Coordinates of C-alpha atoms in Angstrom, one line a residue:
Chain A
M1 CA -35.0 52.6 -14.6
L2 CA -36.6 50.5 -11.8
A3 CA -36.3 47.4 -14.0
L4 CA -32.6 48.2 -14.2
T5 CA -32.3 48.7 -10.5
A6 CA -33.7 45.2 -9.9
V7 CA -32.0 43.3 -12.6
S8 CA -28.5 44.8 -12.2
F9 CA -28.5 45.2 -8.5
L10 CA -25.7 43.1 -7.1
A11 CA -25.0 41.5 -10.4
L12 CA -22.2 39.0 -10.0
T13 CA -21.3 38.7 -13.7
A14 CA -20.2 41.4 -16.1
V15 CA -22.7 43.1 -18.3
Q16 CA -22.2 43.0 -22.0
A17 CA -20.1 45.8 -23.2
P18 CA -17.5 46.4 -26.0
A19 CA -14.7 46.7 -23.3
P20 CA -13.0 43.6 -22.1
K21 CA -14.9 41.8 -19.4
P22 CA -13.6 42.5 -16.0
V23 CA -12.0 39.6 -14.1
T24 CA -14.5 38.4 -11.4
P25 CA -14.6 35.6 -8.9
T26 CA -17.1 33.9 -11.2
S27 CA -15.1 34.3 -14.4
I28 CA -12.0 32.9 -12.6
V29 CA -13.9 29.9 -11.4
E30 CA -15.4 29.3 -14.8
G31 CA -12.0 29.6 -16.4
A32 CA -10.2 27.3 -14.0
P33 CA -8.5 24.4 -15.8
A34 CA -9.6 20.8 -15.1
S35 CA -6.4 20.2 -13.2
A36 CA -7.4 22.8 -10.6
W37 CA -10.5 20.7 -9.6
T38 CA -10.3 17.8 -7.2
D39 CA -12.9 15.0 -7.0
I40 CA -14.6 14.5 -3.7
P41 CA -14.6 10.8 -2.8
A42 CA -18.1 9.2 -2.8
E43 CA -17.6 8.1 0.8
D44 CA -17.2 11.8 1.8
L45 CA -20.6 12.6 0.5
L46 CA -23.7 12.3 2.7
V47 CA -27.0 12.5 0.9
M48 CA -29.9 13.6 3.0
Q49 CA -33.3 13.3 1.4
L50 CA -36.1 15.5 2.8
T51 CA -39.8 15.1 2.0
G52 CA -40.9 16.8 -1.1
G53 CA -38.0 15.6 -3.2
K54 CA -35.6 18.0 -1.6
R55 CA -32.0 16.8 -1.5
V56 CA -29.2 18.0 0.7
V57 CA -25.6 16.9 0.0
I58 CA -23.0 17.2 2.7
Q59 CA -19.3 16.9 2.1
L60 CA -17.6 15.3 5.1
A61 CA -14.2 16.4 6.4
P62 CA -12.2 13.4 7.6
L63 CA -9.1 15.5 7.5
F64 CA -10.3 17.4 10.6
A65 CA -12.6 15.1 12.5
P66 CA -11.8 11.5 11.5
V67 CA -13.5 9.7 14.3
H68 CA -16.7 11.7 14.1
V69 CA -16.7 11.3 10.3
A70 CA -16.2 7.5 10.7
N71 CA -19.1 7.6 13.2
I72 CA -21.3 9.4 10.7
R73 CA -20.5 6.9 8.0
A74 CA -21.4 4.0 10.4
L75 CA -24.6 5.7 11.4
A76 CA -25.6 6.1 7.8
R77 CA -24.6 2.5 6.9
G78 CA -26.5 1.3 10.0
N79 CA -29.6 3.3 9.0
W80 CA -29.5 4.9 12.4
W81 CA -31.2 8.0 11.1
E82 CA -34.4 6.1 10.0
G83 CA -37.2 8.3 11.3
A84 CA -35.0 11.3 11.9
T85 CA -36.2 14.8 11.6
V86 CA -35.2 18.4 11.5
Y87 CA -36.3 19.6 14.9
R88 CA -34.6 22.9 15.5
V89 CA -34.3 26.0 13.3
Q90 CA -32.8 29.1 15.0
D91 CA -32.7 32.2 12.9
N92 CA -29.2 33.5 12.1
Y93 CA -27.7 30.5 13.7
V94 CA -28.3 26.8 13.0
V95 CA -30.7 24.1 11.6
Q96 CA -30.3 20.9 13.6
W97 CA -31.5 17.4 12.8
G98 CA -31.2 13.8 14.0
N99 CA -33.1 11.5 16.4
N100 CA -33.6 14.0 19.2
E101 CA -34.4 12.4 22.5
S102 CA -34.3 9.0 21.0
E103 CA -32.8 6.1 22.9
R104 CA -32.0 4.3 19.7
P105 CA -29.0 2.0 20.1
L106 CA -25.9 3.0 18.1
P107 CA -24.9 0.7 15.2
A108 CA -21.8 -1.4 15.5
G109 CA -18.6 0.5 14.9
V110 CA -19.9 3.8 16.3
V111 CA -17.5 5.2 18.9
E112 CA -19.8 6.4 21.7
K113 CA -17.3 8.9 23.1
P114 CA -15.2 10.2 20.3
P115 CA -12.2 12.4 21.1
A116 CA -12.6 16.2 21.1
E117 CA -11.8 16.8 17.4
Y118 CA -12.2 20.5 17.7
A119 CA -8.8 21.4 16.2
R120 CA -5.9 19.4 14.7
P121 CA -2.2 20.0 14.4
Q122 CA -1.2 22.4 11.6
A123 CA 1.6 20.0 10.8
G124 CA 0.5 18.0 7.7
L125 CA -1.7 20.7 6.3
T126 CA -0.7 22.7 3.2
V127 CA -2.2 26.1 3.9
H128 CA -2.9 28.8 1.3
P129 CA -3.1 31.9 3.5
L130 CA -6.2 34.1 3.2
G131 CA -3.9 37.1 3.3
F132 CA -6.1 39.3 5.5
E133 CA -6.6 39.6 9.2
D134 CA -8.9 37.2 11.1
P135 CA -10.7 38.5 14.2
Y136 CA -10.7 35.0 15.8
A137 CA -7.3 33.4 15.1
A138 CA -3.7 34.3 14.5
K139 CA -4.1 33.5 10.8
A140 CA -6.7 32.2 8.4
G141 CA -6.3 30.3 5.2
F142 CA -7.4 27.2 3.2
A143 CA -6.2 23.6 3.4
S144 CA -7.3 20.9 0.9
G145 CA -10.3 22.9 0.0
W146 CA -11.3 23.8 3.6
P147 CA -11.3 27.2 5.4
V148 CA -9.1 27.0 8.4
A149 CA -8.3 29.1 11.4
L150 CA -4.7 28.9 12.6
Y151 CA -3.8 29.4 16.2
D152 CA -0.5 30.3 17.9
D153 CA -0.6 26.9 19.7
G154 CA 0.1 25.1 16.4
Y155 CA -3.4 23.9 16.0
A156 CA -5.9 24.5 13.2
S157 CA -9.7 24.4 13.3
L158 CA -12.2 24.1 10.5
A159 CA -14.2 27.3 10.6
H160 CA -17.9 27.6 11.3
C161 CA -18.8 29.3 8.0
Y162 CA -22.2 29.5 6.4
A163 CA -23.6 26.0 5.6
Y164 CA -20.8 24.3 7.6
V165 CA -21.9 21.2 9.6
G166 CA -21.1 20.5 13.2
V167 CA -21.9 17.8 15.8
G168 CA -24.4 18.7 18.5
R169 CA -23.1 17.8 21.9
G170 CA -23.9 18.1 25.6
L171 CA -21.7 19.8 28.1
S172 CA -18.0 18.8 28.2
P173 CA -16.7 16.2 28.3
D174 CA -19.4 15.0 25.9
T175 CA -18.3 15.5 22.3
G176 CA -21.3 14.2 20.5
T177 CA -21.5 11.0 18.5
G178 CA -22.4 12.6 15.2
G179 CA -26.0 11.5 15.5
E180 CA -27.3 15.0 16.0
L181 CA -25.9 17.4 13.4
Y182 CA -26.5 21.1 12.6
A183 CA -25.8 23.4 9.7
V184 CA -25.0 27.1 10.0
I185 CA -27.7 29.3 8.4
G186 CA -26.6 32.8 9.4
H187 CA -23.5 34.9 10.0
A188 CA -20.6 32.6 10.8
P189 CA -20.7 31.8 14.5
R190 CA -16.9 31.6 14.7
H191 CA -16.9 31.6 18.5
L192 CA -17.9 27.9 18.1
D193 CA -14.6 27.1 16.5
R194 CA -12.5 24.9 18.8
N195 CA -15.6 24.2 20.9
I196 CA -17.4 21.7 18.6
A197 CA -16.4 19.2 16.0
V198 CA -17.0 20.6 12.5
V199 CA -17.4 17.6 10.2
G200 CA -18.2 19.1 6.8
R201 CA -20.4 21.4 4.8
V202 CA -23.6 21.4 2.8
I203 CA -22.6 21.7 -0.8
E204 CA -26.0 21.3 -2.3
G205 CA -29.5 22.2 -1.0
I206 CA -28.6 24.4 1.9
E207 CA -31.7 26.5 0.9
H208 CA -33.9 23.5 1.8
L209 CA -32.7 24.0 5.4
S210 CA -32.2 27.7 5.6
S211 CA -35.8 28.5 4.4
L212 CA -37.5 26.3 7.0
P213 CA -39.8 28.0 9.4
R214 CA -38.0 29.1 12.6
G215 CA -38.8 27.3 15.8
T216 CA -40.4 29.5 18.4
E217 CA -39.2 27.6 21.5
A218 CA -35.9 28.5 23.3
L219 CA -32.9 28.1 20.9
G220 CA -35.2 27.7 17.9
F221 CA -36.5 24.2 18.8
Y222 CA -39.9 23.3 17.3
G223 CA -42.5 23.2 20.0
Q224 CA -44.7 20.5 18.5
E225 CA -43.8 17.2 16.8
S226 CA -46.1 18.2 14.0
Q227 CA -43.6 20.9 13.1
Y228 CA -40.7 18.4 12.7
V229 CA -39.5 18.1 9.2
P230 CA -39.2 14.4 8.2
I231 CA -36.0 13.1 6.8
E232 CA -36.7 10.3 4.4
R233 CA -33.2 8.9 4.4
I234 CA -29.5 9.7 4.9
T235 CA -27.1 7.7 2.8
L236 CA -23.5 7.8 1.9
A237 CA -23.1 8.4 -1.9
S238 CA -20.7 5.4 -1.9
E239 CA -23.7 3.2 -0.9
L240 CA -25.9 4.4 -3.8
P241 CA -26.0 2.6 -7.2
A242 CA -23.3 4.1 -9.4
G243 CA -25.9 5.9 -11.6
D244 CA -27.6 7.6 -8.6
R245 CA -24.4 8.9 -7.0
P246 CA -24.0 12.7 -6.9
A247 CA -20.4 13.7 -7.8
F248 CA -18.8 17.0 -7.0
Q249 CA -15.4 18.6 -7.2
Y250 CA -13.8 21.5 -5.2
L251 CA -11.4 24.1 -6.4
D252 CA -8.0 23.0 -5.1
S253 CA -6.8 25.6 -2.6
S254 CA -3.2 25.2 -3.8
S255 CA -4.1 26.0 -7.4
D256 CA -3.3 29.3 -9.1
S257 CA -7.0 29.7 -9.9
F258 CA -7.9 29.5 -6.2
A259 CA -5.3 32.2 -5.4
A260 CA -6.7 34.4 -8.1
Y261 CA -10.3 33.7 -6.9
V262 CA -9.5 34.9 -3.3
R263 CA -7.8 38.0 -4.7
A264 CA -10.8 38.8 -6.8
R265 CA -13.2 38.2 -3.9
A266 CA -11.2 40.8 -2.0
N267 CA -11.2 43.3 -4.9
R268 CA -14.5 43.1 -6.7
K269 CA -14.2 45.1 -9.9
D270 CA -17.2 44.4 -12.0
D271 CA -19.4 47.2 -13.3
F272 CA -21.4 47.3 -10.0
F273 CA -18.6 47.9 -7.5
I274 CA -17.4 51.4 -7.0
R275 CA -14.9 50.7 -4.2
P276 CA -13.4 47.3 -3.9
A277 CA -13.1 46.2 -0.3
G278 CA -9.4 45.4 -0.5
G279 CA -10.0 42.6 1.9
V280 CA -12.2 39.6 2.6
D281 CA -13.0 37.5 5.6
L282 CA -12.5 33.8 5.7
C283 CA -16.2 32.9 5.3
N284 CA -16.8 35.3 2.4
A285 CA -14.3 33.5 0.2
A286 CA -16.4 30.3 0.0
V287 CA -14.5 27.4 -1.5
P288 CA -15.8 26.9 -5.1
I289 CA -17.7 23.6 -5.6
R290 CA -19.1 22.2 -8.8
K291 CA -20.8 19.1 -10.1
T292 CA -18.3 16.9 -11.7
P293 CA -18.6 17.6 -15.5
A294 CA -19.6 14.8 -17.7
S295 CA -16.4 13.4 -19.3
Chain B
M1 CA -28.0 11.8 27.0
L2 CA -29.5 12.6 23.6
A3 CA -32.1 14.8 25.2
L4 CA -29.3 16.6 27.0
T5 CA -27.4 17.0 23.7
A6 CA -30.4 18.6 22.1
V7 CA -31.4 20.8 25.0
S8 CA -28.1 22.1 26.1
F9 CA -26.4 22.4 22.7
L10 CA -25.4 26.0 22.2
A11 CA -27.2 27.0 25.2
L12 CA -26.9 30.8 25.6
T13 CA -27.8 31.0 29.2
A14 CA -26.2 29.4 32.2
V15 CA -27.6 26.1 33.5
Q16 CA -28.7 26.0 37.1
A17 CA -25.9 25.2 39.4
P18 CA -24.9 26.0 42.9
A19 CA -21.8 28.0 41.6
P20 CA -22.3 31.6 40.7
K21 CA -23.7 32.1 37.3
P22 CA -21.1 33.0 34.7
V23 CA -21.3 36.4 33.2
T24 CA -22.7 36.0 29.7
P25 CA -23.7 38.5 27.0
T26 CA -27.3 37.7 27.9
S27 CA -26.8 38.3 31.6
I28 CA -25.0 41.6 30.9
V29 CA -27.8 42.9 28.7
E30 CA -30.5 41.8 31.1
G31 CA -28.6 43.5 33.9
A32 CA -28.0 46.8 32.1
P33 CA -29.4 49.8 33.9
A34 CA -32.3 51.8 32.3
S35 CA -29.8 54.6 31.7
A36 CA -27.9 52.4 29.3
W37 CA -30.9 52.1 27.0
T38 CA -31.8 54.7 24.4
D39 CA -35.3 55.2 22.9
I40 CA -35.5 54.9 19.1
P41 CA -37.6 57.8 17.8
A42 CA -40.9 56.6 16.2
E43 CA -40.1 58.3 12.9
D44 CA -37.0 56.0 12.8
L45 CA -39.2 52.9 12.8
L46 CA -40.6 51.6 9.6
V47 CA -43.3 49.0 10.1
M48 CA -43.8 46.5 7.2
Q49 CA -46.8 44.2 7.4
L50 CA -46.7 41.1 5.4
T51 CA -49.7 38.8 4.7
G52 CA -50.5 36.4 7.5
G53 CA -50.1 38.9 10.3
K54 CA -46.3 38.9 10.0
R55 CA -44.7 42.1 11.1
V56 CA -41.3 43.3 10.2
V57 CA -39.9 46.4 12.0
I58 CA -36.9 48.3 10.6
Q59 CA -34.9 50.9 12.5
L60 CA -33.8 53.6 10.1
A61 CA -30.3 55.2 10.3
P62 CA -30.5 58.9 9.4
L63 CA -27.1 59.4 11.0
F64 CA -25.6 57.6 8.0
A65 CA -27.9 58.1 5.1
P66 CA -30.1 61.2 5.8
V67 CA -31.3 61.8 2.3
H68 CA -32.2 58.2 1.6
V69 CA -33.9 57.9 5.0
A70 CA -35.9 61.1 4.3
N71 CA -36.9 59.5 1.0
I72 CA -38.0 56.4 2.7
R73 CA -40.2 58.4 5.1
A74 CA -41.7 60.3 2.2
L75 CA -42.3 57.0 0.3
A76 CA -44.1 55.6 3.3
R77 CA -46.1 58.8 4.0
G78 CA -47.0 58.9 0.3
N79 CA -48.1 55.3 0.3
W80 CA -45.8 54.6 -2.5
W81 CA -45.4 50.9 -1.5
E82 CA -49.1 50.1 -2.0
G83 CA -49.1 46.9 -3.8
A84 CA -45.4 46.2 -3.2
T85 CA -44.0 42.7 -2.8
V86 CA -41.0 40.7 -1.8
Y87 CA -39.8 39.6 -5.2
R88 CA -36.2 38.3 -4.6
V89 CA -34.8 35.9 -2.1
Q90 CA -31.2 34.9 -2.7
D91 CA -29.8 32.3 -0.2
N92 CA -27.0 33.5 2.0
Y93 CA -27.4 37.0 0.6
V94 CA -30.5 39.2 0.5
V95 CA -34.2 39.4 0.5
Q96 CA -35.4 42.3 -1.6
W97 CA -38.8 44.1 -1.8
G98 CA -40.5 47.1 -3.4
N99 CA -42.3 47.9 -6.6
N100 CA -40.0 46.1 -8.9
E101 CA -40.4 47.3 -12.5
S102 CA -43.1 49.7 -11.6
E103 CA -43.3 53.1 -13.2
R104 CA -45.2 54.5 -10.2
P105 CA -44.5 58.2 -9.8
L106 CA -42.5 59.2 -6.7
P107 CA -44.4 61.1 -4.0
A108 CA -43.7 64.8 -3.4
G109 CA -40.5 65.3 -1.4
V110 CA -38.7 62.2 -2.7
V111 CA -35.2 63.1 -4.0
E112 CA -34.9 61.2 -7.3
K113 CA -31.1 61.1 -7.3
P114 CA -29.9 61.1 -3.8
P115 CA -26.2 61.6 -3.1
A116 CA -24.0 58.5 -2.7
E117 CA -24.5 58.1 1.0
Y118 CA -22.2 55.1 1.2
A119 CA -19.9 56.4 3.9
R120 CA -19.8 59.5 6.1
P121 CA -17.1 61.5 7.8
Q122 CA -15.9 60.0 11.1
A123 CA -16.0 63.5 12.5
G124 CA -19.1 63.8 14.6
L125 CA -19.3 60.2 15.5
T126 CA -18.5 58.9 19.0
V127 CA -17.0 55.5 18.4
H128 CA -16.6 52.7 20.8
P129 CA -13.9 50.5 19.3
L130 CA -14.6 46.8 18.7
G131 CA -11.1 46.1 19.9
F132 CA -10.3 43.4 17.3
E133 CA -9.1 43.3 13.8
D134 CA -11.5 43.9 10.9
P135 CA -10.6 42.2 7.5
Y136 CA -12.4 45.0 5.6
A137 CA -11.5 48.3 7.2
A138 CA -8.7 50.0 9.2
K139 CA -10.8 49.7 12.4
A140 CA -14.3 48.7 13.4
G141 CA -16.5 49.9 16.3
F142 CA -19.9 51.2 17.2
A143 CA -21.4 54.6 17.0
S144 CA -24.8 55.6 18.5
G145 CA -25.8 52.0 18.5
W146 CA -24.6 51.1 14.9
P147 CA -21.7 48.9 13.8
V148 CA -19.3 51.0 11.8
A149 CA -16.2 50.3 9.7
L150 CA -13.6 53.0 9.9
Y151 CA -11.3 53.8 7.0
D152 CA -8.0 55.5 6.7
D153 CA -9.5 58.2 4.5
G154 CA -11.5 59.5 7.6
Y155 CA -14.8 58.1 6.5
A156 CA -17.0 55.5 8.2
S157 CA -19.6 53.2 6.8
L158 CA -22.5 51.4 8.3
A159 CA -21.6 47.7 8.0
H160 CA -23.6 45.1 6.0
C161 CA -24.3 42.8 8.9
Y162 CA -27.1 40.2 9.2
A163 CA -30.5 41.8 9.0
Y164 CA -29.1 45.2 7.9
V165 CA -31.1 47.0 5.2
G166 CA -29.7 48.6 2.1
V167 CA -31.0 50.5 -0.9
G168 CA -31.1 48.6 -4.3
R169 CA -29.6 50.6 -7.1
G170 CA -28.6 50.3 -10.7
L171 CA -25.1 50.9 -12.0
S172 CA -23.3 54.0 -10.8
P173 CA -24.1 56.9 -10.8
D174 CA -27.5 55.6 -9.8
T175 CA -27.8 55.5 -6.0
G176 CA -31.3 54.2 -5.6
T177 CA -34.3 56.2 -4.4
G178 CA -35.0 53.9 -1.4
G179 CA -38.0 52.4 -3.1
E180 CA -36.3 49.1 -3.6
L181 CA -34.9 47.8 -0.3
Y182 CA -33.1 44.6 0.7
A183 CA -32.2 42.9 4.0
V184 CA -29.1 40.7 4.5
I185 CA -30.1 37.1 5.3
G186 CA -26.7 35.4 5.4
H187 CA -23.1 35.9 6.2
A188 CA -22.4 39.6 6.3
P189 CA -21.6 40.7 2.7
R190 CA -19.1 43.3 3.9
H191 CA -17.8 43.8 0.4
L192 CA -21.0 45.9 -0.2
D193 CA -19.9 48.4 2.4
R194 CA -19.1 51.8 0.7
N195 CA -20.9 50.6 -2.4
I196 CA -24.5 50.9 -1.4
A197 CA -26.4 53.1 1.0
V198 CA -27.2 51.2 4.2
V199 CA -30.3 52.7 5.7
G200 CA -31.1 50.6 8.8
R201 CA -31.7 47.2 10.2
V202 CA -34.5 44.8 10.8
I203 CA -35.1 44.8 14.6
E204 CA -38.2 42.6 14.7
G205 CA -39.4 39.9 12.3
I206 CA -36.3 39.2 10.2
E207 CA -37.3 35.5 10.4
H208 CA -40.4 36.3 8.3
L209 CA -38.0 37.4 5.5
S210 CA -35.1 34.9 6.0
S211 CA -37.4 31.8 5.9
L212 CA -39.1 32.7 2.6
P213 CA -38.6 30.3 -0.2
R214 CA -35.5 31.1 -2.3
G215 CA -36.0 32.4 -5.8
T216 CA -34.7 30.1 -8.5
E217 CA -34.0 32.7 -11.2
A218 CA -30.6 34.4 -11.4
L219 CA -29.7 36.3 -8.3
G220 CA -32.6 34.8 -6.4
F221 CA -35.4 36.6 -8.2
Y222 CA -38.8 34.8 -8.2
G223 CA -39.6 33.6 -11.7
Q224 CA -43.4 34.0 -11.4
E225 CA -45.5 36.7 -10.0
S226 CA -47.5 34.1 -8.1
Q227 CA -44.4 33.6 -6.0
Y228 CA -44.2 37.3 -5.0
V229 CA -45.0 37.8 -1.3
P230 CA -47.5 40.6 -0.9
I231 CA -46.7 43.5 1.5
E232 CA -49.9 44.8 3.0
R233 CA -48.5 48.1 4.0
I234 CA -45.3 49.9 5.0
T235 CA -45.9 52.7 7.6
L236 CA -43.7 54.9 9.8
A237 CA -44.5 54.1 13.4
S238 CA -44.9 57.9 14.0
E239 CA -47.9 57.8 11.6
L240 CA -49.6 55.0 13.6
P241 CA -52.1 55.7 16.4
A242 CA -50.2 56.0 19.6
G243 CA -51.6 52.7 21.0
D244 CA -50.4 50.8 17.9
R245 CA -46.9 52.1 17.7
P246 CA -44.1 49.6 18.4
A247 CA -41.4 51.1 20.7
F248 CA -37.9 49.9 21.0
Q249 CA -34.6 50.8 22.6
Y250 CA -31.0 50.0 21.8
L251 CA -28.1 49.5 24.2
D252 CA -26.1 52.7 24.1
S253 CA -22.7 51.9 22.6
S254 CA -21.0 54.4 24.9
S255 CA -22.4 52.7 28.0
D256 CA -20.3 50.5 30.4
S257 CA -22.9 47.7 29.8
F258 CA -22.2 47.8 26.1
A259 CA -18.4 47.6 26.6
A260 CA -18.9 44.6 28.9
Y261 CA -21.3 43.0 26.4
V262 CA -18.7 43.2 23.6
R263 CA -16.0 41.8 25.9
A264 CA -18.3 38.9 26.9
R265 CA -19.2 38.2 23.2
A266 CA -15.4 37.8 22.6
N267 CA -14.9 35.6 25.6
R268 CA -17.8 33.3 26.1
K269 CA -17.5 31.6 29.4
D270 CA -20.8 29.8 30.1
D271 CA -20.9 26.1 30.8
F272 CA -20.9 25.2 27.2
F273 CA -17.8 26.9 26.0
I274 CA -14.4 25.2 26.4
R275 CA -12.2 27.7 24.7
P276 CA -13.4 31.3 24.5
A277 CA -12.5 32.8 21.1
G278 CA -10.6 35.8 22.5
G279 CA -12.1 37.9 19.7
V280 CA -15.2 38.7 17.9
D281 CA -16.1 40.2 14.5
L282 CA -18.1 43.3 14.1
C283 CA -21.2 41.5 12.9
N284 CA -21.1 38.9 15.7
A285 CA -21.5 41.5 18.4
A286 CA -25.0 42.5 17.4
V287 CA -26.2 45.7 19.1
P288 CA -28.7 44.7 21.7
I289 CA -32.3 45.9 21.0
R290 CA -35.3 45.5 23.3
K291 CA -38.9 46.5 23.4
T292 CA -39.3 49.5 25.5
P293 CA -40.4 48.3 28.9
A294 CA -43.8 49.4 30.2
S295 CA -43.2 52.3 32.6

């Protein structure tokens, strides 16, 4: 009985049974046709190699923060992050990395004071509505594979969900160059939406960041340099030899499969769930990502 | 400038300035009168000691799951968790511990099949409304220091927020004894509300759980026993010598300070924030907890 408790607790897939398998978020994603998946361009993939062979892959979001994303590409190409570290881990909040307190000059092409890309016009976005209330915005939904909060002023922001990546900045009017980045490792701090440039999300290896020791200084900074976690290199996938490039796809938020996936996230009906929630919040319907299948 | 970026990024407290300090969630909590704080009874505190001197303190919630909480007290008094381990760590989901797959007999007084304490009548609860929409329930609020989701059927559930503790169970009708427990270590999995007994929350030391290495088996189980994290002991604070007992208080959710705190969480106005959200979700207004001040 206790073995059953452990093994079946929170099981995400259906158990074997003669009855038809229930439709689950997992079964919908696994059954989605190839046409529902969209390739992520190699220049939108930032590969961060930590010590110990730990790889973190970040998908960039030029649709929402084009100048910051262009900066990040230029910082990577200019090898600006050489010697960078993870220097801050605040529980239930963020992991932050870069060249903290460095005076390192910015590579050519980096815009020193980017515009405040904290929201963008809704015009031009094709939004699949979440279909449930959002406590932070007038509406919530998904556009081109990204979770978006939609405001009454006609603007949309990329939401601060788990594993999403933003740009550290000082007090306004500073907007950050993109040199100092953070990833969310706790409950979505949605109050940061429209206050910071969100530039993408970790799509592989978030566990290498979220399991790091928490910093014990204020705001989770590590107190001693010996605690800093070395970053071996940060490279755009498009700069890697073709054979070494990671390749990923996201489930197109305008596909039927995506709509079915969101409905299933809101109404879990596998053998474990007794009462489907009948709703889901924006950050609990994580956009499905997969490695590009071998063709 | 980069130093500023790092130090002031996401600063939660006001920077020094000649202008009056803005009212922040932190300043409200720090300024709350002693009368706004409520002592947590020692028999509601479960002290879990991990190897390496790491202490985790859990506040139990008898108001919501009285039979499961009584079981947990009996399991602790009966030393049922001797030899227990943390055996599952699933990223952005849960850390789970207990005597997985053990056939250890239950101590006297433990109810083997507790009722399904997944929700309770709203009658009898004094609810301070959150004041913003909830994607999962008809309304959300706080009762006796706990975040609650309120449904149209007249029931209330304790919400699965970050650090909240639930009871592992098998498939229904199993409800779990309380011997296998988990804590949330990611974005609130609110779809578990009304499906599992929530019995409390980690109020100290969640970082000792959330920073553990993730399990690589299905659902985050550790694949090898050598990965299991030993638990030295689990004890009720009321069973400890008076001098060794941890003592905590929560900010009373019916106090003026609590109401001001929630308003401030929804409308952050320190020097860092440009656009206050104007809203907050239930799990982002964490109930303030503090160590009981020396009298």
